[in-house]
Short mmCIF file of C-alpha atoms and ligand atoms in Angstrom, two decimals:
data_model
loop_
_atom_site.label_atom_id
_atom_site.label_comp_id
_atom_site.label_asym_id
_atom_site.label_seq_id
_atom_site.Cartn_x
_atom_site.Cartn_y
_atom_site.Cartn_z
CA UNK D 633 113.00 105.19 126.41
CA UNK D 634 113.93 106.33 122.93
CA UNK D 635 115.95 109.24 121.79
CA UNK D 636 116.76 110.55 118.76
CA UNK D 637 120.62 111.54 118.33
CA UNK D 638 120.60 114.74 115.86
CA UNK D 639 123.74 116.82 114.99
CA UNK D 640 124.38 119.49 112.55
CA UNK D 641 121.54 120.66 111.73
CA UNK D 642 122.82 124.13 110.89
CA UNK D 643 119.30 125.71 110.93
CA UNK D 644 117.78 124.03 108.45
CA UNK D 645 114.82 123.48 108.94
CA UNK D 646 113.63 121.43 105.60
CA UNK D 647 115.64 118.38 107.47
CA UNK D 648 115.05 118.55 110.97
CA UNK D 649 111.09 118.57 109.74
CA UNK D 650 112.35 115.09 107.62
CA UNK D 651 113.34 113.64 110.21
CA UNK D 652 111.81 113.90 112.74
CA UNK D 653 108.42 113.41 110.49
CA UNK D 654 110.53 110.03 109.36
CA UNK D 655 111.10 109.96 113.04
CA UNK D 656 107.36 110.07 114.10
CA UNK D 657 107.10 107.00 111.21
CA UNK D 658 109.41 104.71 113.18
CA UNK D 659 107.59 104.71 115.80
CA UNK D 660 108.45 108.21 117.95
CA UNK D 661 111.14 109.44 120.09
CA UNK D 662 110.85 110.66 123.52
CA UNK D 663 113.31 112.86 123.25
CA UNK D 664 116.33 114.95 121.54
CA UNK D 665 119.39 113.77 121.92
CA UNK D 666 121.23 117.32 120.41
CA UNK D 667 124.93 117.04 119.73
CA UNK D 668 125.60 121.00 118.71
CA UNK D 669 125.23 123.46 115.01
CA UNK D 670 121.81 123.93 115.88
CA UNK D 671 122.69 127.76 113.52
CA UNK D 672 124.97 128.20 111.75
CA UNK D 673 124.84 128.72 106.69
CA UNK D 674 120.86 128.14 106.43
CA UNK D 675 117.72 129.55 106.68
CA UNK D 676 116.25 129.32 109.98
CA UNK D 677 117.73 129.51 113.23
CA UNK D 678 114.96 131.06 114.66
CA UNK D 679 112.54 128.37 113.79
CA UNK D 680 114.32 125.65 114.20
CA UNK D 681 116.16 126.61 117.95
CA UNK D 682 112.19 127.31 118.66
CA UNK D 683 111.53 123.16 117.32
CA UNK D 684 113.51 121.77 119.19
CA UNK D 685 112.38 123.74 121.91
CA UNK D 686 109.08 121.61 121.58
CA UNK D 687 110.56 118.44 122.48
CA UNK D 688 112.48 117.31 125.84
CA UNK D 689 115.36 118.39 124.62
CA UNK D 690 118.57 117.88 126.16
CA UNK D 691 121.33 120.14 123.44
CA UNK D 692 125.22 120.59 123.93
CA UNK D 693 126.68 123.87 121.86
CA UNK D 694 128.27 123.82 118.51
CA UNK D 695 131.35 126.28 116.84
CA UNK D 696 128.50 127.75 115.01
CA UNK D 697 126.05 128.32 118.08
CA UNK D 698 128.91 129.79 119.61
CA UNK D 699 129.95 132.42 117.31
CA UNK D 700 126.19 133.09 116.96
CA UNK D 701 125.37 135.28 120.42
CA UNK D 702 129.75 136.31 120.92
CA UNK D 703 130.77 133.42 123.31
CA UNK D 704 133.79 132.56 121.03
CA UNK D 705 135.62 134.26 117.99
CA UNK D 706 134.11 135.06 114.89
CA UNK D 707 137.58 134.78 113.19
CA UNK D 708 138.02 130.98 113.74
CA UNK D 709 135.03 130.23 111.20
CA UNK D 710 136.20 130.89 107.19
CA UNK D 711 135.02 133.59 104.66
CA UNK D 712 131.43 131.95 103.50
CA UNK D 713 129.93 131.20 107.55
CA UNK D 714 131.92 134.83 108.47
CA UNK D 715 129.03 135.91 106.58
CA UNK D 716 126.45 133.02 107.90
CA UNK D 717 127.21 133.64 110.90
CA UNK D 718 126.71 137.86 111.14
CA UNK D 719 123.89 137.51 109.16
CA UNK D 720 122.10 135.16 111.99
CA UNK D 721 122.91 137.61 114.89
CA UNK D 722 120.72 139.24 113.36
CA UNK D 723 117.83 136.13 112.96
CA UNK D 724 118.02 135.39 116.77
CA UNK D 725 115.49 137.29 119.22
CA UNK D 726 116.70 137.99 123.15
CA UNK D 727 115.41 133.82 124.06
CA UNK D 728 117.16 132.39 120.91
CA UNK D 729 120.05 134.07 121.91
CA UNK D 730 120.21 132.77 126.19
CA UNK D 731 119.41 129.35 125.22
CA UNK D 732 122.66 129.12 123.02
CA UNK D 733 124.65 131.07 124.96
CA UNK D 734 123.57 128.56 128.00
CA UNK D 735 123.98 124.87 126.10
CA UNK D 736 126.71 123.67 127.71
CA UNK D 737 130.07 122.40 125.94
CA UNK D 738 129.63 118.63 126.94
CA UNK D 739 126.82 117.05 129.24
CA UNK D 740 126.79 113.25 130.43
CA UNK D 741 123.42 111.34 129.81
CA UNK D 742 123.74 107.75 131.66
CA UNK D 743 125.92 105.52 129.53
CA UNK D 744 126.89 108.67 127.04
CA UNK D 745 129.17 111.34 126.77
CA UNK D 746 127.27 114.08 124.30
CA UNK D 747 130.22 116.81 122.90
CA UNK D 748 130.19 118.57 119.65
CA UNK D 749 133.38 118.95 118.48
CA UNK D 750 135.61 116.35 120.18
CA UNK D 751 136.54 115.53 124.45
CA UNK D 752 139.23 116.75 124.29
CA UNK D 753 138.28 119.83 122.49
CA UNK D 754 134.80 120.27 122.51
CA UNK D 755 134.67 123.55 120.21
CA UNK D 756 137.25 123.15 118.29
CA UNK D 757 138.43 119.26 117.47
CA UNK D 758 137.30 116.92 114.25
CA UNK D 759 137.13 112.99 114.93
CA UNK D 760 138.29 111.75 111.90
CA UNK D 761 140.76 109.17 112.44
CA UNK D 762 141.40 106.68 113.98
CA UNK D 763 144.84 108.33 115.94
CA UNK D 764 142.98 111.18 117.21
CA UNK D 765 139.94 109.35 118.20
CA UNK D 766 142.14 107.04 120.49
CA UNK D 767 144.08 110.10 122.35
CA UNK D 768 140.17 111.08 123.11
CA UNK D 769 139.68 107.56 124.23
CA UNK D 770 140.52 108.82 127.76
CA UNK D 771 138.96 112.25 127.67
CA UNK D 772 135.70 110.79 129.19
CA UNK D 773 134.24 108.79 132.01
CA UNK D 774 131.75 107.24 129.85
CA UNK D 775 131.63 103.34 128.69
CA UNK D 776 130.10 105.81 124.72
CA UNK D 777 130.18 108.58 123.74
CA UNK D 778 128.37 110.18 120.55
CA UNK D 779 130.40 112.97 118.25
CA UNK D 780 129.27 115.76 115.54
CA UNK D 781 131.19 118.43 113.58
CA UNK D 782 132.43 116.88 110.81
CA UNK D 783 129.38 115.49 109.94
CA UNK D 784 130.07 112.55 108.42
CA UNK D 785 129.07 109.67 110.34
CA UNK D 786 131.75 107.25 111.66
CA UNK D 787 132.40 104.71 114.49
CA UNK D 788 135.65 105.38 116.76
CA UNK D 789 136.26 101.20 118.98
CA UNK D 790 138.61 100.98 121.14
CA UNK D 791 139.42 97.55 122.39
CA UNK D 792 141.09 96.79 125.62
CA UNK D 793 144.67 97.40 124.43
CA UNK D 794 143.63 99.90 123.76
CA UNK D 795 143.94 100.21 120.11
CA UNK D 796 141.25 102.12 118.30
CA UNK D 797 139.52 101.52 114.74
CA UNK D 798 137.06 103.52 112.62
CA UNK D 799 134.53 102.04 110.58
CA UNK D 800 131.15 103.55 108.60
CA UNK D 801 128.59 104.33 110.97
CA UNK D 802 126.33 100.16 110.78
CA UNK D 803 122.44 100.61 110.45
CA UNK D 804 122.50 98.75 113.95
CA UNK D 805 124.86 98.73 116.63
CA UNK D 806 124.44 96.79 120.09
CA UNK D 807 125.46 98.45 122.87
CA UNK D 808 124.17 95.35 124.58
CA UNK D 809 126.87 92.86 123.61
CA UNK D 810 129.94 95.90 123.52
CA UNK D 811 132.69 94.52 124.86
CA UNK D 812 134.58 98.07 123.24
CA UNK D 813 134.51 101.94 123.77
CA UNK D 814 132.68 103.98 121.01
CA UNK D 815 132.76 106.91 119.90
CA UNK D 816 129.97 107.89 117.58
CA UNK D 817 128.69 110.25 115.44
CA UNK D 818 124.92 110.49 113.69
CA UNK D 819 127.40 112.13 110.54
CA UNK D 820 124.93 116.02 109.92
CA UNK D 821 121.67 116.89 109.79
CA UNK D 822 121.74 119.90 107.84
CA UNK D 823 125.03 119.69 106.60
CA UNK D 824 125.90 116.20 105.24
CA UNK D 825 129.39 115.86 103.72
CA UNK D 826 129.67 112.72 103.84
CA UNK D 827 129.56 112.42 99.64
CA UNK D 828 125.90 111.19 100.48
CA UNK D 829 122.87 115.11 100.16
CA UNK D 830 121.20 113.15 102.17
CA UNK D 831 120.27 114.34 106.19
CA UNK D 832 121.65 111.79 108.76
CA UNK D 833 120.52 110.64 111.76
CA UNK D 834 120.62 108.39 115.24
CA UNK D 835 118.41 107.25 117.33
CA UNK D 836 119.08 104.95 121.01
CA UNK D 837 116.85 103.30 122.39
CA UNK D 838 117.39 102.58 125.74
CA UNK D 839 115.56 99.66 126.17
CA UNK D 840 116.48 97.30 122.77
CA UNK D 841 120.13 99.14 124.22
CA UNK D 842 120.77 99.42 120.54
CA UNK D 843 121.23 102.45 118.36
CA UNK D 844 120.22 103.06 114.87
CA UNK D 845 121.08 104.82 112.16
CA UNK D 846 119.67 106.50 109.71
CA UNK D 847 119.32 108.69 106.43
CA UNK D 848 116.06 110.65 105.30
CA UNK D 849 115.90 112.57 101.28
CA UNK D 850 114.48 115.80 102.34
CA UNK D 851 113.45 119.33 100.16
CA UNK D 852 117.04 120.48 99.60
CA UNK D 853 115.47 122.87 96.27
CA UNK D 854 113.03 124.70 99.59
CA UNK D 855 116.22 125.11 102.09
CA UNK D 856 117.82 126.87 98.69
CA UNK D 857 115.46 128.61 97.77
CA UNK D 858 115.21 130.10 100.96
CA UNK D 859 118.94 130.70 101.48
CA UNK D 860 118.91 132.50 98.20
CA UNK D 861 116.34 134.63 99.63
CA UNK D 862 118.17 135.60 102.08
CA UNK D 863 121.27 136.57 100.69
CA UNK D 864 123.61 133.56 102.06
CA UNK D 865 126.50 132.33 100.02
CA UNK D 866 125.69 130.32 97.08
CA UNK D 867 128.12 127.82 97.52
CA UNK D 868 127.07 127.04 100.72
CA UNK D 869 123.85 126.22 99.36
CA UNK D 870 125.38 124.95 96.44
CA UNK D 871 126.89 121.94 99.01
CA UNK D 872 123.49 120.61 99.93
CA UNK D 873 122.70 118.45 96.03
CA UNK D 874 126.74 116.43 96.78
CA UNK D 875 125.96 115.64 100.95
CA UNK D 876 129.95 117.52 101.07
ZN1 ZN Y 2331 128.77 122.16 111.66
#
């Protein structure tokens, strides 16, 4: 089975479409594992939810998903995110609200635990350091964990002695002979923050027991034009140029 792993789409439909097209060219996929923040910041929240629903999609909730439907307090977001969140809430259909409200914060798929932020605090914690990641290995039971939230592609490995190491995600992770437990962040689809403006995502091939990391460029200008038309904050639009 081939599972495309997406995180932090953030209502960027053009980026999501580019990823799905890239995946089609690379041989297609059977299902989508989504690590949350489908909405928030970007201009097409409804269309992104609708597109995900056209596939077999397993998704967890992100903080922006819950904020848009009032399941968490909006005051946890910064000023621009709050403006975008209020705007997003007005774009959602009753079915969209129902969909986002019913997303779980933690889901297990075979050897993988899926969460948005971290296994310890799925809606809040950013995993960007080996110290924090190391503490989190005891909050999930599977061998591997998939996280998003930071929008930075990373891998944390924990060895048998409980030491944790952080690394940039390689193009290929062989799981078959992997003796370490891993926490993998595929990076962000709709608002990358690692200095590379291209959409970042991963593919898990369960037969080959391999995770592949991919980047794909998309029409950033098209998303920015839509954001401007929607009156979303300019800073949210500009950052897409820089992947920050
Ligand atoms: Zn996010």
